[in-house]
Amino acid sequence: MELVMPDYYEDFVCVAGECEDTCCAGWQIYIDAKGMKKYKKVRGEFGKRLKGSIDKKSMTFKQVGRRCAFLNEKNLCDIYSAIGKDMLCDTCKTFPRHIEEYEGMQEMSLSLSCPAVARYLMNRTEKVDFIRKNVDIEEEEYEEFDYLLFSKLLDIKEKILEILKNRDYPINMRIMMTLGLAHDAQTRIDSNRIFEIDAILERYNNYEGFKKRLKALTPNRDTFKFVNILDEFEVLNPSWREFLDELPKMNKGDKKYSEIQLEQLLVYFVSIYLCGAVYDYDLYGKMKFAAISVIILNELSAYVEDVAKLAYRYSKELEHSDINIERMEKAVNDKQITLEMCYLP
């Protein structure tokens, strides 16, 4: 099994009670089957509390004021304190670590919804590299897996990340190129001409042609319309909804994400979501998902002082809800996305 992870993955350390937010509030925490079995065996008063604080139908911890029933006033976990780290369910034990498994490979990541991860990425100036390791672990069996498509998606993702991290060119041009690449590759996937993707990748070694296209573009100044996509989201944190509702009354500042911060955000979304196209064949949708998320964040950053906080709040609303991910995917695919629409002012 090959493991792929960002170069900062193994250096991450949870700050626990010192965290400015908490990963134990605002979303339902799923309990895996092994965790449920462990909790059934806990006796005494804490065992009673455990059994009374689990929704068995949804296999999630119940909430009190949108906070996990076991999150105490110090933002620490009572399960951890009372019966130990080994008794945490997989979600609590691993977050913000996330693993996406494919045939023969696991992609490991750290969630942007974690404040410590968001602050690290927004303060990092070095380009993110990805580490590969081969380990001997039991692999999940897949009845159907399009390995040919998956291998091409890996090639496409490698090229897209290469383009996004090429700081010799402005971020607008990098976004334009990666959207173009994803679009061109999608047409080959749709027409079952995957064998032509190698030639497309070769064509995207030419930056000069795109430099001319960028100069010829009429920049779109109304990127705020993408923010309206958020109106379709399921609300996880009411304060996020209140922030969006107040936007029309707020003064728009000049400070926004730097190009390096935008690069880090794009690399994050691409590295996590792009290869998921092996299941739904929607490569272009995944790239639009990444680009529009960053355009939304860039637009909202003009209304806030703390861009790292904005990043993790947005990620928490989006990535902690399957409903919101589905609605975002639908929204970007329902819209005719043009290069002018994706130009960052």
CSV table of C-alpha atoms in Angstrom, one decimal:
chain,number,residue,atom,x,y,z
A,1,MET,CA,0.0,0.0,0.0
A,2,GLU,CA,1.3,3.4,-0.9
A,3,LEU,CA,0.7,6.3,1.5
A,4,VAL,CA,0.7,9.9,0.2
A,5,MET,CA,0.7,12.8,2.6
A,6,PRO,CA,1.6,16.5,2.7
A,7,ASP,CA,5.1,17.2,4.0
A,8,TYR,CA,3.7,18.7,7.2
A,9,TYR,CA,1.3,15.8,8.0
A,10,GLU,CA,3.5,13.9,10.5
A,11,ASP,CA,4.5,17.2,12.3
A,12,PHE,CA,1.0,18.1,13.4
A,13,VAL,CA,0.3,18.2,17.1
A,14,CYS,CA,-3.2,18.9,18.5
A,15,VAL,CA,-3.2,21.9,20.9
A,16,ALA,CA,-6.2,20.5,22.8
A,17,GLY,CA,-7.6,22.9,25.4
A,18,GLU,CA,-5.5,25.7,24.1
A,19,CYS,CA,-7.3,25.7,20.7
A,20,GLU,CA,-9.2,28.8,19.8
A,21,ASP,CA,-12.1,26.7,18.6
A,22,THR,CA,-13.1,23.1,19.1
A,23,CYS,CA,-13.6,20.2,16.8
A,24,CYS,CA,-16.3,18.8,19.1
A,25,ALA,CA,-19.0,21.3,18.4
A,26,GLY,CA,-21.2,22.3,15.4
A,27,TRP,CA,-21.3,18.9,13.7
A,28,GLN,CA,-22.4,15.4,14.4
A,29,ILE,CA,-19.6,13.1,15.4
A,30,TYR,CA,-20.0,9.7,13.9
A,31,ILE,CA,-19.1,6.6,16.0
A,32,ASP,CA,-17.6,3.7,14.2
A,33,ALA,CA,-18.8,0.1,14.9
A,34,LYS,CA,-15.7,-0.8,17.0
A,35,GLY,CA,-16.3,2.3,19.1
A,36,MET,CA,-19.9,1.4,19.7
A,37,LYS,CA,-18.8,-2.1,20.9
A,38,LYS,CA,-16.3,-0.5,23.3
A,39,TYR,CA,-18.8,1.9,24.8
A,40,LYS,CA,-21.3,-0.9,25.4
A,41,LYS,CA,-18.8,-2.6,27.7
A,42,VAL,CA,-18.1,0.5,29.9
A,43,ARG,CA,-19.7,0.0,33.4
A,44,GLY,CA,-20.5,2.2,36.3
A,45,GLU,CA,-21.8,5.8,36.3
A,46,PHE,CA,-19.7,6.8,33.3
A,47,GLY,CA,-21.0,3.8,31.4
A,48,LYS,CA,-24.6,5.0,32.0
A,49,ARG,CA,-23.7,8.4,30.9
A,50,LEU,CA,-22.1,7.0,27.7
A,51,LYS,CA,-25.2,4.9,26.8
A,52,GLY,CA,-27.5,7.9,27.5
A,53,SER,CA,-25.4,10.3,25.4
A,54,ILE,CA,-25.3,8.3,22.1
A,55,ASP,CA,-27.9,8.4,19.4
A,56,LYS,CA,-28.0,4.7,18.4
A,57,LYS,CA,-30.0,5.3,15.2
A,58,SER,CA,-27.5,7.8,13.7
A,59,MET,CA,-24.5,6.3,15.6
A,60,THR,CA,-23.5,9.8,16.8
A,61,PHE,CA,-22.9,11.5,20.1
A,62,LYS,CA,-25.8,13.6,21.3
A,63,GLN,CA,-25.3,17.4,21.5
A,64,VAL,CA,-26.0,20.0,24.2
A,65,GLY,CA,-26.2,23.5,22.7
A,66,ARG,CA,-24.5,22.2,19.5
A,67,ARG,CA,-21.6,20.8,21.5
A,68,CYS,CA,-20.8,17.2,22.0
A,69,ALA,CA,-22.3,15.9,25.2
A,70,PHE,CA,-18.7,15.0,26.4
A,71,LEU,CA,-17.1,18.3,25.6
A,72,ASN,CA,-16.6,20.0,29.0
A,73,GLU,CA,-16.3,23.7,29.9
A,74,LYS,CA,-12.5,23.6,29.3
A,75,ASN,CA,-13.1,22.3,25.8
A,76,LEU,CA,-11.6,19.0,26.7
A,77,CYS,CA,-13.1,15.5,26.2
A,78,ASP,CA,-14.6,13.7,29.3
A,79,ILE,CA,-14.2,10.3,27.5
A,80,TYR,CA,-10.5,10.9,27.2
A,81,SER,CA,-10.2,12.1,30.8
A,82,ALA,CA,-12.4,9.3,32.3
A,83,ILE,CA,-11.5,6.2,30.4
A,84,GLY,CA,-8.5,7.1,28.3
A,85,LYS,CA,-7.3,7.9,24.7
A,86,ASP,CA,-7.8,4.3,23.5
A,87,MET,CA,-11.5,4.6,24.1
A,88,LEU,CA,-12.0,7.4,21.7
A,89,CYS,CA,-14.0,6.6,18.5
A,90,ASP,CA,-12.1,6.7,15.2
A,91,THR,CA,-13.4,10.2,14.3
A,92,CYS,CA,-12.2,11.7,17.6
A,93,LYS,CA,-8.9,9.7,17.6
A,94,THR,CA,-7.9,10.8,14.1
A,95,PHE,CA,-9.3,14.3,13.5
A,96,PRO,CA,-8.1,16.5,11.9
A,97,ARG,CA,-6.3,13.7,10.1
A,98,HIS,CA,-8.3,12.3,7.2
A,99,ILE,CA,-7.7,9.2,5.0
A,100,GLU,CA,-9.1,8.7,1.6
A,101,GLU,CA,-8.5,5.1,0.4
A,102,TYR,CA,-8.2,4.0,-3.2
A,103,GLU,CA,-7.0,0.7,-4.7
A,104,GLY,CA,-3.4,0.4,-3.7
A,105,MET,CA,-3.1,3.9,-2.2
A,106,GLN,CA,-4.2,6.0,0.8
A,107,GLU,CA,-4.2,9.8,0.5
A,108,MET,CA,-3.7,11.3,4.0
A,109,SER,CA,-4.5,14.9,4.8
A,110,LEU,CA,-5.1,17.3,7.6
A,111,SER,CA,-8.4,19.2,7.6
A,112,LEU,CA,-8.5,22.9,7.0
A,113,SER,CA,-11.4,23.1,9.5
A,114,CYS,CA,-8.8,22.7,12.3
A,115,PRO,CA,-7.6,26.1,13.5
A,116,ALA,CA,-4.1,24.9,14.0
A,117,VAL,CA,-3.9,23.5,10.5
A,118,ALA,CA,-5.5,26.6,9.0
A,119,ARG,CA,-3.0,28.9,10.8
A,120,TYR,CA,-0.1,26.8,9.8
A,121,LEU,CA,-1.0,26.8,6.1
A,122,MET,CA,-1.8,30.6,6.1
A,123,ASN,CA,1.5,31.3,7.7
A,124,ARG,CA,3.5,28.9,5.5
A,125,THR,CA,5.5,30.4,2.7
A,126,GLU,CA,7.2,27.3,1.4
A,127,LYS,CA,5.6,25.3,-1.3
A,128,VAL,CA,3.8,22.1,-0.1
A,129,ASP,CA,5.4,18.9,-1.2
A,130,PHE,CA,3.9,15.4,-0.9
A,131,ILE,CA,5.6,12.4,0.7
A,132,ARG,CA,5.1,8.9,-0.5
A,133,LYS,CA,5.7,5.8,1.6
A,134,ASN,CA,5.1,2.1,0.9
A,135,VAL,CA,3.8,0.1,3.8
A,136,ASP,CA,2.7,-3.4,4.3
A,137,ILE,CA,-0.9,-3.1,5.5
A,138,GLU,CA,-4.1,-5.0,4.6
A,139,GLU,CA,-5.8,-3.4,1.6
A,140,GLU,CA,-9.5,-3.0,1.1
A,141,GLU,CA,-10.9,-5.1,-1.7
A,142,TYR,CA,-12.8,-3.3,-4.5
A,143,GLU,CA,-15.2,-5.1,-6.7
A,144,GLU,CA,-15.1,-2.4,-9.3
A,145,PHE,CA,-12.3,0.2,-9.6
A,146,ASP,CA,-11.3,1.9,-12.8
A,147,TYR,CA,-7.6,1.7,-12.3
A,148,LEU,CA,-6.7,3.2,-15.7
A,149,LEU,CA,-8.8,6.3,-15.0
A,150,PHE,CA,-7.3,6.5,-11.5
A,151,SER,CA,-3.7,6.4,-12.9
A,152,LYS,CA,-4.6,9.2,-15.3
A,153,LEU,CA,-6.2,11.2,-12.5
A,154,LEU,CA,-2.9,10.9,-10.6
A,155,ASP,CA,-1.0,12.2,-13.6
A,156,ILE,CA,-3.5,15.1,-14.0
A,157,LYS,CA,-3.3,16.0,-10.3
A,158,GLU,CA,0.5,16.0,-10.4
A,159,LYS,CA,0.4,18.4,-13.4
A,160,ILE,CA,-2.2,20.6,-11.7
A,161,LEU,CA,-0.2,20.9,-8.5
A,162,GLU,CA,2.9,21.6,-10.5
A,163,ILE,CA,1.1,24.5,-12.2
A,164,LEU,CA,-0.5,25.8,-9.0
A,165,LYS,CA,2.9,25.9,-7.3
A,166,ASN,CA,4.7,27.7,-10.2
A,167,ARG,CA,5.2,31.1,-8.6
A,168,ASP,CA,6.8,32.5,-11.8
A,169,TYR,CA,3.2,33.2,-12.9
A,170,PRO,CA,0.3,35.1,-11.3
A,171,ILE,CA,-2.3,33.1,-9.4
A,172,ASN,CA,-5.0,34.1,-11.9
A,173,MET,CA,-3.1,32.5,-14.7
A,174,ARG,CA,-2.5,29.4,-12.6
A,175,ILE,CA,-6.2,29.1,-11.9
A,176,MET,CA,-7.0,29.6,-15.6
A,177,MET,CA,-4.6,26.9,-16.7
A,178,THR,CA,-5.7,24.3,-14.2
A,179,LEU,CA,-9.4,24.9,-15.0
A,180,GLY,CA,-8.5,24.6,-18.7
A,181,LEU,CA,-6.6,21.4,-18.1
A,182,ALA,CA,-9.4,19.8,-16.1
A,183,HIS,CA,-11.9,20.8,-18.8
A,184,ASP,CA,-9.8,19.4,-21.6
A,185,ALA,CA,-9.2,16.1,-19.7
A,186,GLN,CA,-12.9,15.9,-18.9
A,187,THR,CA,-13.9,15.9,-22.5
A,188,ARG,CA,-11.6,12.9,-23.1
A,189,ILE,CA,-13.0,11.1,-20.1
A,190,ASP,CA,-16.6,11.7,-21.3
A,191,SER,CA,-15.8,10.5,-24.8
A,192,ASN,CA,-13.8,7.5,-23.5
A,193,ARG,CA,-10.6,8.8,-25.1
A,194,ILE,CA,-8.5,8.6,-21.9
A,195,PHE,CA,-5.5,7.6,-24.0
A,196,GLU,CA,-5.3,11.2,-25.3
A,197,ILE,CA,-4.8,12.7,-21.8
A,198,ASP,CA,-1.0,12.3,-22.0
A,199,ALA,CA,-0.9,14.6,-25.0
A,200,ILE,CA,-3.1,17.2,-23.1
A,201,LEU,CA,-0.7,17.1,-20.2
A,202,GLU,CA,2.2,17.8,-22.6
A,203,ARG,CA,0.4,20.7,-24.1
A,204,TYR,CA,0.0,22.3,-20.6
A,205,ASN,CA,3.8,22.6,-20.4
A,206,ASN,CA,3.4,25.7,-22.5
A,207,TYR,CA,2.8,28.7,-20.2
A,208,GLU,CA,3.4,31.4,-22.8
A,209,GLY,CA,0.2,30.8,-24.7
A,210,PHE,CA,-1.8,31.1,-21.5
A,211,LYS,CA,0.1,34.3,-20.6
A,212,LYS,CA,-1.3,35.9,-23.8
A,213,ARG,CA,-4.8,34.6,-23.0
A,214,LEU,CA,-4.6,36.1,-19.5
A,215,LYS,CA,-3.7,39.5,-20.9
A,216,ALA,CA,-6.7,39.3,-23.3
A,217,LEU,CA,-9.2,38.5,-20.6
A,218,THR,CA,-11.7,41.1,-19.4
A,219,PRO,CA,-11.4,40.7,-15.7
A,220,ASN,CA,-14.7,39.9,-13.9
A,221,ARG,CA,-15.2,42.3,-11.0
A,222,ASP,CA,-18.3,40.7,-9.6
A,223,THR,CA,-16.8,37.6,-8.0
A,224,PHE,CA,-19.1,38.3,-5.0
A,225,LYS,CA,-21.9,36.5,-6.8
A,226,PHE,CA,-20.2,33.2,-5.9
A,227,VAL,CA,-20.7,34.0,-2.3
A,228,ASN,CA,-24.4,33.5,-2.9
A,229,ILE,CA,-23.7,29.8,-3.3
A,230,LEU,CA,-23.3,29.7,0.5
A,231,ASP,CA,-27.0,30.6,0.9
A,232,GLU,CA,-27.8,27.1,-0.2
A,233,PHE,CA,-25.7,25.5,2.6
A,234,GLU,CA,-27.0,23.6,5.6
A,235,VAL,CA,-26.3,25.8,8.6
A,236,LEU,CA,-23.9,24.1,11.1
A,237,ASN,CA,-22.9,27.2,13.1
A,238,PRO,CA,-25.5,30.0,13.4
A,239,SER,CA,-22.7,32.6,13.9
A,240,TRP,CA,-21.4,31.8,10.4
A,241,ARG,CA,-24.9,32.5,8.9
A,242,GLU,CA,-25.0,35.7,10.9
A,243,PHE,CA,-21.7,36.7,9.4
A,244,LEU,CA,-23.0,36.2,5.9
A,245,ASP,CA,-26.2,38.0,6.6
A,246,GLU,CA,-24.2,41.1,7.9
A,247,LEU,CA,-22.0,41.3,4.8
A,248,PRO,CA,-24.1,43.9,2.9
A,249,LYS,CA,-23.8,46.2,5.9
A,250,MET,CA,-20.0,45.7,6.3
A,251,ASN,CA,-17.3,47.9,4.9
A,252,LYS,CA,-15.1,46.1,2.4
A,253,GLY,CA,-11.4,46.5,3.0
A,254,ASP,CA,-8.4,46.3,0.7
A,255,LYS,CA,-6.6,43.4,2.5
A,256,LYS,CA,-7.1,40.0,1.0
A,257,TYR,CA,-5.3,36.7,0.9
A,258,SER,CA,-1.8,36.9,-0.6
A,259,GLU,CA,-1.0,34.9,-3.7
A,260,ILE,CA,1.0,32.4,-1.6
A,261,GLN,CA,-2.0,31.9,0.7
A,262,LEU,CA,-4.3,31.4,-2.3
A,263,GLU,CA,-1.8,28.8,-3.6
A,264,GLN,CA,-1.9,26.9,-0.3
A,265,LEU,CA,-5.7,26.9,-0.3
A,266,LEU,CA,-5.9,25.7,-3.9
A,267,VAL,CA,-3.3,22.9,-3.3
A,268,TYR,CA,-5.3,21.8,-0.3
A,269,PHE,CA,-8.6,21.5,-2.1
A,270,VAL,CA,-7.1,19.9,-5.2
A,271,SER,CA,-5.0,17.3,-3.2
A,272,ILE,CA,-8.1,16.2,-1.2
A,273,TYR,CA,-10.9,16.1,-3.8
A,274,LEU,CA,-9.5,15.7,-7.3
A,275,CYS,CA,-9.0,11.9,-7.3
A,276,GLY,CA,-12.5,11.4,-6.1
A,277,ALA,CA,-13.4,11.7,-9.8
A,278,VAL,CA,-12.5,8.0,-10.1
A,279,TYR,CA,-16.0,7.3,-8.5
A,280,ASP,CA,-18.2,9.9,-10.3
A,281,TYR,CA,-16.1,10.7,-13.4
A,282,ASP,CA,-16.5,14.5,-12.6
A,283,LEU,CA,-12.9,15.8,-12.8
A,284,TYR,CA,-13.9,19.2,-14.1
A,285,GLY,CA,-16.4,19.6,-11.3
A,286,LYS,CA,-13.8,18.8,-8.7
A,287,MET,CA,-11.4,21.5,-10.1
A,288,LYS,CA,-14.2,24.0,-10.2
A,289,PHE,CA,-15.1,23.1,-6.6
A,290,ALA,CA,-11.5,24.0,-5.6
A,291,ALA,CA,-11.3,27.2,-7.7
A,292,ILE,CA,-14.7,28.5,-6.6
A,293,SER,CA,-14.0,27.8,-2.9
A,294,VAL,CA,-10.9,29.9,-3.2
A,295,ILE,CA,-12.7,32.6,-5.0
A,296,ILE,CA,-15.3,32.7,-2.3
A,297,LEU,CA,-12.7,32.8,0.4
A,298,ASN,CA,-10.8,35.6,-1.3
A,299,GLU,CA,-13.9,37.7,-1.7
A,300,LEU,CA,-14.9,37.2,2.0
A,301,SER,CA,-11.3,38.0,3.1
A,302,ALA,CA,-11.9,41.7,2.3
A,303,TYR,CA,-14.5,41.8,5.2
A,304,VAL,CA,-12.4,40.2,7.9
A,305,GLU,CA,-9.1,40.8,9.8
A,306,ASP,CA,-8.2,37.2,10.4
A,307,VAL,CA,-8.0,35.2,7.2
A,308,ALA,CA,-6.9,32.0,8.9
A,309,LYS,CA,-10.0,32.1,11.0
A,310,LEU,CA,-12.1,32.7,7.9
A,311,ALA,CA,-10.5,29.6,6.2
A,312,TYR,CA,-11.2,27.2,9.0
A,313,ARG,CA,-14.8,28.5,9.6
A,314,TYR,CA,-15.5,28.1,5.9
A,315,SER,CA,-14.0,24.6,5.8
A,316,LYS,CA,-16.0,23.6,8.9
A,317,GLU,CA,-19.3,24.7,7.3
A,318,LEU,CA,-18.4,23.0,4.0
A,319,GLU,CA,-16.4,19.9,4.8
A,320,HIS,CA,-18.2,18.8,7.9
A,321,SER,CA,-21.4,18.4,6.0
A,322,ASP,CA,-22.0,15.9,3.2
A,323,ILE,CA,-25.1,17.9,2.4
A,324,ASN,CA,-23.0,21.1,1.9
A,325,ILE,CA,-20.4,19.3,-0.2
A,326,GLU,CA,-23.2,17.9,-2.4
A,327,ARG,CA,-24.8,21.4,-2.7
A,328,MET,CA,-21.5,23.0,-3.6
A,329,GLU,CA,-20.8,20.4,-6.3
A,330,LYS,CA,-24.3,20.9,-7.7
A,331,ALA,CA,-23.9,24.7,-7.6
A,332,VAL,CA,-20.6,24.8,-9.5
A,333,ASN,CA,-21.9,22.3,-12.1
A,334,ASP,CA,-25.2,24.2,-12.6
A,335,LYS,CA,-23.3,27.4,-13.4
A,336,GLN,CA,-21.6,28.0,-16.7
A,337,ILE,CA,-18.1,28.8,-15.3
A,338,THR,CA,-16.0,31.0,-17.6
A,339,LEU,CA,-12.4,32.1,-17.2
A,340,GLU,CA,-13.5,35.7,-16.7
A,341,MET,CA,-15.7,34.6,-13.8
A,342,CYS,CA,-12.7,33.1,-12.1
A,343,TYR,CA,-10.5,36.1,-12.4
A,344,LEU,CA,-9.5,37.3,-8.9
A,345,PRO,CA,-9.7,41.1,-8.7
